[in-house]
Short mmCIF file of C-alpha atoms in Angstrom, two decimals:
data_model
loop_
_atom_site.label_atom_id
_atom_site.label_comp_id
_atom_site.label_asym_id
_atom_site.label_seq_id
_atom_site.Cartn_x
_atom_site.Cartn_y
_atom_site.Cartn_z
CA UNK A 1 -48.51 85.24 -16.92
CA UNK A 2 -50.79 86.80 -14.28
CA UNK A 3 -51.12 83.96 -11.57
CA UNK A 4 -53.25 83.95 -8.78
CA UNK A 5 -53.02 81.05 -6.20
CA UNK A 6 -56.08 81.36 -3.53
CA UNK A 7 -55.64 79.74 0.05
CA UNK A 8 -58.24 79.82 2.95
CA UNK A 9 -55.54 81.67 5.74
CA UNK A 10 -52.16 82.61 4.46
CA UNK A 11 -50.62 83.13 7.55
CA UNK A 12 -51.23 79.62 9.13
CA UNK A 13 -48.73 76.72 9.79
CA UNK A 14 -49.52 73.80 7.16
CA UNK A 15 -48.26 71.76 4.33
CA UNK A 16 -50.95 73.68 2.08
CA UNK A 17 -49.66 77.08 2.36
CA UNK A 18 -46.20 75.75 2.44
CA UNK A 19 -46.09 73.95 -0.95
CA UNK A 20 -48.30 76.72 -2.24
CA UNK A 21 -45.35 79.33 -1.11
CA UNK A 22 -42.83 77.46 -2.77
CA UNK A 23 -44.62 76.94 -6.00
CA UNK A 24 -45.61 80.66 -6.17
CA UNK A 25 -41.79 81.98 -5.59
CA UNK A 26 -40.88 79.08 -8.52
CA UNK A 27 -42.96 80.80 -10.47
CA UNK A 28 -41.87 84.28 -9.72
CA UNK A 29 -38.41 82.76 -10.65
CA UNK A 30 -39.55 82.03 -14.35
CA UNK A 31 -40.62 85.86 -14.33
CA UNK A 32 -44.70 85.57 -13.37
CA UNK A 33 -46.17 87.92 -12.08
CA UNK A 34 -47.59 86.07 -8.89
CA UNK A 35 -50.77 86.83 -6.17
CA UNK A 36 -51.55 84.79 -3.57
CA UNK A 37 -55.30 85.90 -2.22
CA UNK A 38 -55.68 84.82 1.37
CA UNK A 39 -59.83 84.43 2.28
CA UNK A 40 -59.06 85.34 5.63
CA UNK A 41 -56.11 86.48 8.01
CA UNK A 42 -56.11 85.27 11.39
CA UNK A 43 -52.37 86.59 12.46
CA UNK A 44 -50.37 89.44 12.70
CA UNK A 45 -47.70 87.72 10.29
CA UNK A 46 -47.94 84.60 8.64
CA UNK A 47 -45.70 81.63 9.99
CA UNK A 48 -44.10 81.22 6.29
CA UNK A 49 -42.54 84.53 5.31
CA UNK A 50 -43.91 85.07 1.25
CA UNK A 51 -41.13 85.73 -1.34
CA UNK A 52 -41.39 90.04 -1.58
CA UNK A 53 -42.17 89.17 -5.37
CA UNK A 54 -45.29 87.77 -4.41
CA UNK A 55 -48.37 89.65 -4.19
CA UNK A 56 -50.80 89.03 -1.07
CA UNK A 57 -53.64 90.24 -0.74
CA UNK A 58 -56.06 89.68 2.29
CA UNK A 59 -59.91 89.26 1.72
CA UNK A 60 -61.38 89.41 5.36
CA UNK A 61 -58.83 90.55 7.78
CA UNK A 62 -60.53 88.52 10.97
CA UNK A 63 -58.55 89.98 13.35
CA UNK A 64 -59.84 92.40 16.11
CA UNK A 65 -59.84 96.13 14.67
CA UNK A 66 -57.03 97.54 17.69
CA UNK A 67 -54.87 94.29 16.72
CA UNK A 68 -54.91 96.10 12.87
CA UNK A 69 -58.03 94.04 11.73
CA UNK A 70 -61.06 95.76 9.80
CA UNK A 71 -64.27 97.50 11.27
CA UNK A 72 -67.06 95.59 9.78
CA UNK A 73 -70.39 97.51 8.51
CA UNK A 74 -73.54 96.53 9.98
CA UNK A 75 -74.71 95.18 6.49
CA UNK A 76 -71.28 93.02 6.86
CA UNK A 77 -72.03 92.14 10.50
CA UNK A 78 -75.31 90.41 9.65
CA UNK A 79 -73.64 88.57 6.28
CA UNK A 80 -71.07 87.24 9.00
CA UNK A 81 -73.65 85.59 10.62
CA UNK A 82 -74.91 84.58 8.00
CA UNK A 83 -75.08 80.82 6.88
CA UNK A 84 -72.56 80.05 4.00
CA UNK A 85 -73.72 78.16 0.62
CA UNK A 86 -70.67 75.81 1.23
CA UNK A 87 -72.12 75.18 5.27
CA UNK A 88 -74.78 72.73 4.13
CA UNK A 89 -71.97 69.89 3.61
CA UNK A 90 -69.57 71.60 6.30
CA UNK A 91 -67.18 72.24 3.05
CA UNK A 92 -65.10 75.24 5.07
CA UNK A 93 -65.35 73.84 8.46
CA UNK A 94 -64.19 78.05 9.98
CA UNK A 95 -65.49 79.58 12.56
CA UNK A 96 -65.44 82.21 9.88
CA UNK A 97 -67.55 80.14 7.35
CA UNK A 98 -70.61 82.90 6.30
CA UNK A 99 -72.48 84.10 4.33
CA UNK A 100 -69.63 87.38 4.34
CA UNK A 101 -67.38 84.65 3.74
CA UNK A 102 -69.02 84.08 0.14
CA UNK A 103 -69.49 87.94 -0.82
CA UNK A 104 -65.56 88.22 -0.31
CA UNK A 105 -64.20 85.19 -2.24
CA UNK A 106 -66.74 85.27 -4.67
CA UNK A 107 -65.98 89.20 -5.24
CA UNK A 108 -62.22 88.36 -5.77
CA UNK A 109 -63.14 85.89 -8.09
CA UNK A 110 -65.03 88.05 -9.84
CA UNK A 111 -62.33 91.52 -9.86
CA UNK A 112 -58.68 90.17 -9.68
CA UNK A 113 -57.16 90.60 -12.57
CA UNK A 114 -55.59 87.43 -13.72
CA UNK A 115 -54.93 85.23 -16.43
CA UNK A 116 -54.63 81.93 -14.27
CA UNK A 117 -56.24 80.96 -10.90
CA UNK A 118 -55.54 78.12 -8.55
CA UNK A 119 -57.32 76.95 -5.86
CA UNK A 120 -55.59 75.22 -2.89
CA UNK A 121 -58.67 73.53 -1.32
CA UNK A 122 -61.90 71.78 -1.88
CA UNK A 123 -64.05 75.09 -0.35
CA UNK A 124 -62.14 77.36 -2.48
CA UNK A 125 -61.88 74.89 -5.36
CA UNK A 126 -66.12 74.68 -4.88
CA UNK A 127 -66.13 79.01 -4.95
CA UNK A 128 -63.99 78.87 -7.79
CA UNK A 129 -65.83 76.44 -10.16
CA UNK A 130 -69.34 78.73 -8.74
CA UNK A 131 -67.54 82.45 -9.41
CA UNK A 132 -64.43 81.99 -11.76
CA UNK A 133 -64.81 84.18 -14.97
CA UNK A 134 -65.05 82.63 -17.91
CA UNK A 135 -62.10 84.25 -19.20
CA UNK A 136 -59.52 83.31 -16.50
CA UNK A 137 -57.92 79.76 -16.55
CA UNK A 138 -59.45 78.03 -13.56
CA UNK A 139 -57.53 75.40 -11.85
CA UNK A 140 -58.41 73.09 -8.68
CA UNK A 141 -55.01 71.89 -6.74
CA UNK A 142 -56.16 69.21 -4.86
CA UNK A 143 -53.89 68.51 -1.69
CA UNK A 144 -56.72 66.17 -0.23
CA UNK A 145 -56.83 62.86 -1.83
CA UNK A 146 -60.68 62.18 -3.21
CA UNK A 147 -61.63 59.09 -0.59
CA UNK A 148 -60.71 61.36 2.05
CA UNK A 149 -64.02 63.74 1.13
CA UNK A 150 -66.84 62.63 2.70
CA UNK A 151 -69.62 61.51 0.25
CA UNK A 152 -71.74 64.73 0.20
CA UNK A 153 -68.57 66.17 -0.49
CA UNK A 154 -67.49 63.65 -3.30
CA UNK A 155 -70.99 64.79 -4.83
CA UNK A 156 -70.79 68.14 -5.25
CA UNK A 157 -66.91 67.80 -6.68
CA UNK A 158 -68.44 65.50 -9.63
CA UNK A 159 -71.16 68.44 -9.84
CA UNK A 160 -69.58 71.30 -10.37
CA UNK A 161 -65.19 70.76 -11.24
CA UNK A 162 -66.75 70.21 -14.72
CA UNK A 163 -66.82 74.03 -14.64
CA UNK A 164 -62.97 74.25 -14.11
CA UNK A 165 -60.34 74.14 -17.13
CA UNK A 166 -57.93 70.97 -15.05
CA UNK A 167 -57.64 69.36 -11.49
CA UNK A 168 -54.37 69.34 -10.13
CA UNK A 169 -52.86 67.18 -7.70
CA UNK A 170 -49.78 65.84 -5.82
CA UNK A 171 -49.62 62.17 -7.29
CA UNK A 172 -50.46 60.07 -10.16
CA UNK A 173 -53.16 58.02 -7.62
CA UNK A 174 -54.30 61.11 -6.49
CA UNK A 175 -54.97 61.63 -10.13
CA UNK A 176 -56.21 58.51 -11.30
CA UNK A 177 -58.91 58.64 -8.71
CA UNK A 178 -60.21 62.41 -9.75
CA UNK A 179 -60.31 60.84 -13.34
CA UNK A 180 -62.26 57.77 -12.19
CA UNK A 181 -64.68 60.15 -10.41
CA UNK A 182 -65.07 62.92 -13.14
CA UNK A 183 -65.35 60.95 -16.33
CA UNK A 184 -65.34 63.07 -19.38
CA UNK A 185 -64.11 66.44 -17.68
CA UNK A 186 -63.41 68.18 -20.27
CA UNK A 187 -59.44 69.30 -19.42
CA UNK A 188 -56.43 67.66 -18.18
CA UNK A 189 -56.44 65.72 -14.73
CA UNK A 190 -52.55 65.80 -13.76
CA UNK A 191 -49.94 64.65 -11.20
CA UNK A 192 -47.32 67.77 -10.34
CA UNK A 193 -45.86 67.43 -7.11
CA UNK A 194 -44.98 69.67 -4.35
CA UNK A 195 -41.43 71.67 -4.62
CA UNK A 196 -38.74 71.10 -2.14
CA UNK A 197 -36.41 73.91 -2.21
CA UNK A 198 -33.24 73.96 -1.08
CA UNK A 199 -32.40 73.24 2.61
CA UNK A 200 -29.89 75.65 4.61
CA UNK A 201 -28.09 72.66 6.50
CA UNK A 202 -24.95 72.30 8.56
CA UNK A 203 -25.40 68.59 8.55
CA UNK A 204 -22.29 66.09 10.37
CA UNK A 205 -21.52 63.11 8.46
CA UNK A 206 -23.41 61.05 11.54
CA UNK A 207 -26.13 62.82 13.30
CA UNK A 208 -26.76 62.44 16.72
CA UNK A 209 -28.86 60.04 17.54
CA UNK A 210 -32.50 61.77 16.80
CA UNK A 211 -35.89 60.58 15.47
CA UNK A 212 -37.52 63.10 14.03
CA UNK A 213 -41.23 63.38 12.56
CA UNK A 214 -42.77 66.82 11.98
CA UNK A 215 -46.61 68.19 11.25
CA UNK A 216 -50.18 68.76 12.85
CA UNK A 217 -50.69 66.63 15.41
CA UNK A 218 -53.95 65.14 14.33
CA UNK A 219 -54.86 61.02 14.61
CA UNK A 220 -54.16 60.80 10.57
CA UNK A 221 -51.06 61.93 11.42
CA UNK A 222 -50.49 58.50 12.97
CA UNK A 223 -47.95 59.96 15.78
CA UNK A 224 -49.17 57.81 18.36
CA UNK A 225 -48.24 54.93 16.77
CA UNK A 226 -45.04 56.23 16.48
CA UNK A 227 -44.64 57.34 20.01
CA UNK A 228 -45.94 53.47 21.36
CA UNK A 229 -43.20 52.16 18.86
CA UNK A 230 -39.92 54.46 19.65
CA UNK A 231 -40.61 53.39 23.45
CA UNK A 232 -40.35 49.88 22.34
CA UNK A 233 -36.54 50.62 21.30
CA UNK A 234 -35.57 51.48 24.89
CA UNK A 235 -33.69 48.25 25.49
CA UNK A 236 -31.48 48.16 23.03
CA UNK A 237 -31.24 51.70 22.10
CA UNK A 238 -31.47 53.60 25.81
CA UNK A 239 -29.50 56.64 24.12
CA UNK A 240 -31.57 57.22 21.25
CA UNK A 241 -34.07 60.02 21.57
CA UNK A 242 -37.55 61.40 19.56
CA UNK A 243 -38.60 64.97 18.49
CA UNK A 244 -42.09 65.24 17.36
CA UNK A 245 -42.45 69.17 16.05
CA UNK A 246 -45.81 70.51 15.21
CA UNK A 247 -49.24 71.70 16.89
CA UNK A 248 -52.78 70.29 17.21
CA UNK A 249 -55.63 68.82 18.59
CA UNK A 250 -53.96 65.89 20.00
CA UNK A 251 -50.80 67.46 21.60
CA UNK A 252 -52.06 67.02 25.17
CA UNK A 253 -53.24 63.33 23.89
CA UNK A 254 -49.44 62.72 23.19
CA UNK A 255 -47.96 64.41 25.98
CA UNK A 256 -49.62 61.48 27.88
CA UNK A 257 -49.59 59.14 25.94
CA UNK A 258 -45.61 59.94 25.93
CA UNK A 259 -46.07 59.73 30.12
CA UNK A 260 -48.22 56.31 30.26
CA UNK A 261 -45.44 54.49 27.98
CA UNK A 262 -42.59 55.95 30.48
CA UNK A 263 -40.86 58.00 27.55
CA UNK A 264 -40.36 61.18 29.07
CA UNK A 265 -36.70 61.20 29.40
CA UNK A 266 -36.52 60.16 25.66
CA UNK A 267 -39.45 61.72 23.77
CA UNK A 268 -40.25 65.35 23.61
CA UNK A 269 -43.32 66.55 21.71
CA UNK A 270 -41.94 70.69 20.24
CA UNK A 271 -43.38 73.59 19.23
CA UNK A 272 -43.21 73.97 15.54
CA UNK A 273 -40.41 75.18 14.21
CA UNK A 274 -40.02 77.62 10.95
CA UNK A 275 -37.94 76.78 8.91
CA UNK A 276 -37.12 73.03 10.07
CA UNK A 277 -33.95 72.86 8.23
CA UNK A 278 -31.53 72.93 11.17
CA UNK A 279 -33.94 70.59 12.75
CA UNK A 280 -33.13 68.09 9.66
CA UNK A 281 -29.62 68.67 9.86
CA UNK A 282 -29.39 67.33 13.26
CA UNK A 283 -31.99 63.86 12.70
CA UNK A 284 -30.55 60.70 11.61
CA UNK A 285 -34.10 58.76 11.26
CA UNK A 286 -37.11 60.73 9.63
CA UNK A 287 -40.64 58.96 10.45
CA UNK A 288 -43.70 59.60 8.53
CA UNK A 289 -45.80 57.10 9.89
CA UNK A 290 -49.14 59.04 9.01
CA UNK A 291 -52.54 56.59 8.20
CA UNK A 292 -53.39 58.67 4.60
CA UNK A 293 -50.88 61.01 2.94
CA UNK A 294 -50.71 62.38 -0.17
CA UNK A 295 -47.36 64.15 -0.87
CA UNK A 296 -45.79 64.50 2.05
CA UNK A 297 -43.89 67.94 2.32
CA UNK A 298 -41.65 66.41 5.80
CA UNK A 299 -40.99 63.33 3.56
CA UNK A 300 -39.24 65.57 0.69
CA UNK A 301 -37.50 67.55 3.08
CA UNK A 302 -36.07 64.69 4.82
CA UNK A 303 -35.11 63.12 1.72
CA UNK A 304 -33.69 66.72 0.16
CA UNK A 305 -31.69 67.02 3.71
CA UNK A 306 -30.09 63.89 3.35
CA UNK A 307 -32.15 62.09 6.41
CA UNK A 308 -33.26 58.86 5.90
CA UNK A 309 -37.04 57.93 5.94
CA UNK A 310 -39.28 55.66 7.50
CA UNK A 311 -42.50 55.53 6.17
CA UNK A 312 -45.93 54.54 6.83
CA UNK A 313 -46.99 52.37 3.55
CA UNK A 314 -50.13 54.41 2.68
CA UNK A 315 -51.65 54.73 -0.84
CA UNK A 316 -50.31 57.95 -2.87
CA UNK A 317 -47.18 60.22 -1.44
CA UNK A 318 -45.36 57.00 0.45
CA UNK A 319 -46.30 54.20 -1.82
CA UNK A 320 -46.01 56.26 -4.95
CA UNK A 321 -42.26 58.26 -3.92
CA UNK A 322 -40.32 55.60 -1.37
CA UNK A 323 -38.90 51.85 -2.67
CA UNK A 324 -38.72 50.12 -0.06
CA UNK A 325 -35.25 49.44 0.97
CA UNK A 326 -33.81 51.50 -1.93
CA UNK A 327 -34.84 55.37 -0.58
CA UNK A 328 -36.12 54.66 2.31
CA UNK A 329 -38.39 51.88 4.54
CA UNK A 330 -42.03 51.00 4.13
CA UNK A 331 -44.35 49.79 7.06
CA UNK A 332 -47.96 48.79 7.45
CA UNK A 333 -49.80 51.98 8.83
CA UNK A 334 -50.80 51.47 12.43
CA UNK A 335 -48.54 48.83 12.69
CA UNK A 336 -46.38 49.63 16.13
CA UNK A 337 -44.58 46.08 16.08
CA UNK A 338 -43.63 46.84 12.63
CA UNK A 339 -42.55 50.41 13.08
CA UNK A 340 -40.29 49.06 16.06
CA UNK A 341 -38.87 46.88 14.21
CA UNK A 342 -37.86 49.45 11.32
CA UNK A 343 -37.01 52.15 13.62
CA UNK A 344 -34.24 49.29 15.29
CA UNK A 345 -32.85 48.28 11.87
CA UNK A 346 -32.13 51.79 11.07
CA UNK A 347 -30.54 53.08 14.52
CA UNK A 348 -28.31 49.72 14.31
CA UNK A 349 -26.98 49.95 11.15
CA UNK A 350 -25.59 53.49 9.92
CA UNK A 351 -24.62 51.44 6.56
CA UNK A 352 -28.39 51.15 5.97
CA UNK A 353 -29.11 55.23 6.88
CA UNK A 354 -26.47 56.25 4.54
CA UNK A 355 -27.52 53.95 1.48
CA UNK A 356 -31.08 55.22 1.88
CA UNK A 357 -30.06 58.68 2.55
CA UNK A 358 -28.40 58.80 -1.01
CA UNK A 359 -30.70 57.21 -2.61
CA UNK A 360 -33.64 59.63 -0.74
CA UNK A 361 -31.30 62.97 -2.04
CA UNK A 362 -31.91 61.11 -5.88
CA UNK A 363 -35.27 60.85 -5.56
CA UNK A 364 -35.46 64.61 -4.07
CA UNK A 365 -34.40 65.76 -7.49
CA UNK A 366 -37.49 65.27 -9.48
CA UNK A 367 -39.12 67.83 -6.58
CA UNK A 368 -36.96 71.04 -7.53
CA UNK A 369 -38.52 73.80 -7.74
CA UNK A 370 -37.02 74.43 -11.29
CA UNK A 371 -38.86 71.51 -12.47
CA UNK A 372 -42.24 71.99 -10.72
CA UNK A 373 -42.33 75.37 -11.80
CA UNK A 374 -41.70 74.19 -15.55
CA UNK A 375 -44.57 71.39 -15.24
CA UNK A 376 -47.09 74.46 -14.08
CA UNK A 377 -46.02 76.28 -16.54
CA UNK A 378 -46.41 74.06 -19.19
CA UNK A 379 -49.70 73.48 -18.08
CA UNK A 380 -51.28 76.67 -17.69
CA UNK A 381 -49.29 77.78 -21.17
CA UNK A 382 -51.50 74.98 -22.59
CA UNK A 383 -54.79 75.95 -21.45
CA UNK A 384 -54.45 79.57 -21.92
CA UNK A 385 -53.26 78.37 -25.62
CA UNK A 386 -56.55 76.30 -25.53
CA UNK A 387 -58.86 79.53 -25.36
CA UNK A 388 -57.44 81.30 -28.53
#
């Protein structure tokens, strides 16, 4: 098959493009022949190196035309400052949201030759089901659970995914609440979660003794509560230490926040780091103690690396992938008391890290890439079969 996935910036650091990477090359494994069409690109070279089998192509290179970026026309200088259809509800929220936005996507839409095409978020997912062909297999992969879209965004999803041939998304109550808001949609509404590939680890049998939570550093991210509840371990676990990768909006936020609860010596907020593998190898406590997650990338990667997780117990990814005590621990989000307390019965008792460790590496197995690449498969096989 002729697959296209579509993502707003390829070259960006984020779950998205991550678990969008890693499906792609699991398809280019089966033998598809696999595009990824970036709407814009906003770097020299993306953060996640593509698979050479895969296909990108760039719609609007953004970047200035000596740094190898394009020399807009002056017809395409006054559709950049243009309004964009989607900028009524603030669907794209880019600086590069326009009216030149639309012509490019839309265009693609309308040219590429494919038999399958996947969009990888609501704005693209909302181009898609306006501009997809009739003839092309159009798919909306829905990384954003649907209570997280605001309600004039939650109104134009019920208006116009009825156009698209399925909705795809990371969990079964991701799912169940796309079905509850698109009654009758026509094609399939279905749970496939992200891949985890394989992990390039040097791991000792016991870690040092490292916390370790990774992502943007965002307030959903719930890292703050994290950082407040590792400081609360001090007492009784002085030579225990933090590592909070990723980049944000509320890095400086943390960075004090790290200085107020007198954590400096044992909490360091780091620059992301691609790929995180080594990083995983050398943690011996994953925390995830976001306030909303769907599948959590970080919480399959700790699991696949052998790390053992604590979680924040959040509808979808957490609830749906950890039992508690079995693959890993559960805690009310927001809860510091209750993440200190977790975070404590984990550094005491290696026992407990290496029965949830093994049971995390079991669960880690349903997220090969082998078998998400077969559930896509299957999928699009059956809608393309649909059409004849």
């Amino acid at each position: 098959m002729r697959i296209a996935f579509i993502v707003r910036d390829a070259g960006v650091l984020g779950g998205t493009i991550k678990a969008t990477l890693n499906t792609a090359t699991a398809l280019a494994d089966r033998g598809h022949e696999v595009t990824i069409a970036s709407c814009v690109r906003s770097r020299p070279s993306p953060m996640f190196r593509p698979d050479p089998r895969i296909t990108v192509v760039d719609l609007w290179d953004l970047r200035k035309p000596d740094k190898g970026g394009e020399s807009l026309s002056p017809l395409d200088r006054w559709r950049a400052r243009r309004p964009s259809i989607l900028d009524e509800r603030n669907a794209n929220r880019l600086n590069s949201s326009s009216a030149l936005f639309d012509r490019r996507v839309a265009r693609y839409l309308r040219d590429a030759d494919a038999d399958v095409m996947i969009g990888t978020h609501l704005s693209v997912n909302l181009y898609l089901a306006r501009y997809g062909r009739d003839d092309v297999v159009k798919i909306a992969q829905e990384h954003t659970s649907f209570g997280q879209h605001r309600a004039p965004l939650q109104d134009w999803v019920k208006t116009y995914f009825p156009r698209l041939d399925a909705v795809v998304t990371a969990t079964e109550a991701d799912a169940e609440a796309y079905r509850g808001a698109l009654p009758g949609f026509r094609g399939p509404i279905a749970a496939i979660p992200n891949p985890v590939p394989p992990l390039d680890l040097d791991r000792d049998a016991e870690p040092g003794p490292v916390v370790m939570a990774a992502g943007r550093l965002v307030p959903a991210k719930g890292f703050s509560t994290l950082v407040r509840a590792f400081s609360r371990t001090v007492d009784r676990f002085p030579e225990w230490r933090l590592r909070i990768y990723g980049r944000g909006k509320e890095a400086k936020a943390l960075e004090q926040l790290v200085e107020d609860t007198r954590s400096e010596g044992r909490t360091r907020i780091m620059e992301p780091v691609v790929p995180l593998d080594q990083e995983w190898a050398d943690a011996a406590i994953a925390a995830i103690p976001s306030h909303h997650e769907s599948f959590s990338l970080v919480m399959g990667e700790a699991m696949r690396a052998g790390v053992p997780v604590v979680a924040g117990a959040v509808p979808h990814g957490p609830v749906e992938v950890i039992e508690d005590g079995v693959n890993g621990l559960l805690v009310p989000k927001k809860d510091v008391a209750a993440l200190t307390e977790a975070l404590e019965l984990l550094m005491g008792d290696p026992g407990l890290r290496a029965k949830l460790a093994d049971g995390g590496r079991e669960t880690a197995r349903r997220f090969t890439p082998e078998k998400v690449a077969a559930r896509c498969e299957e999928l699009f096989e059956g809608l393309l079969a649909a059409r004849t």
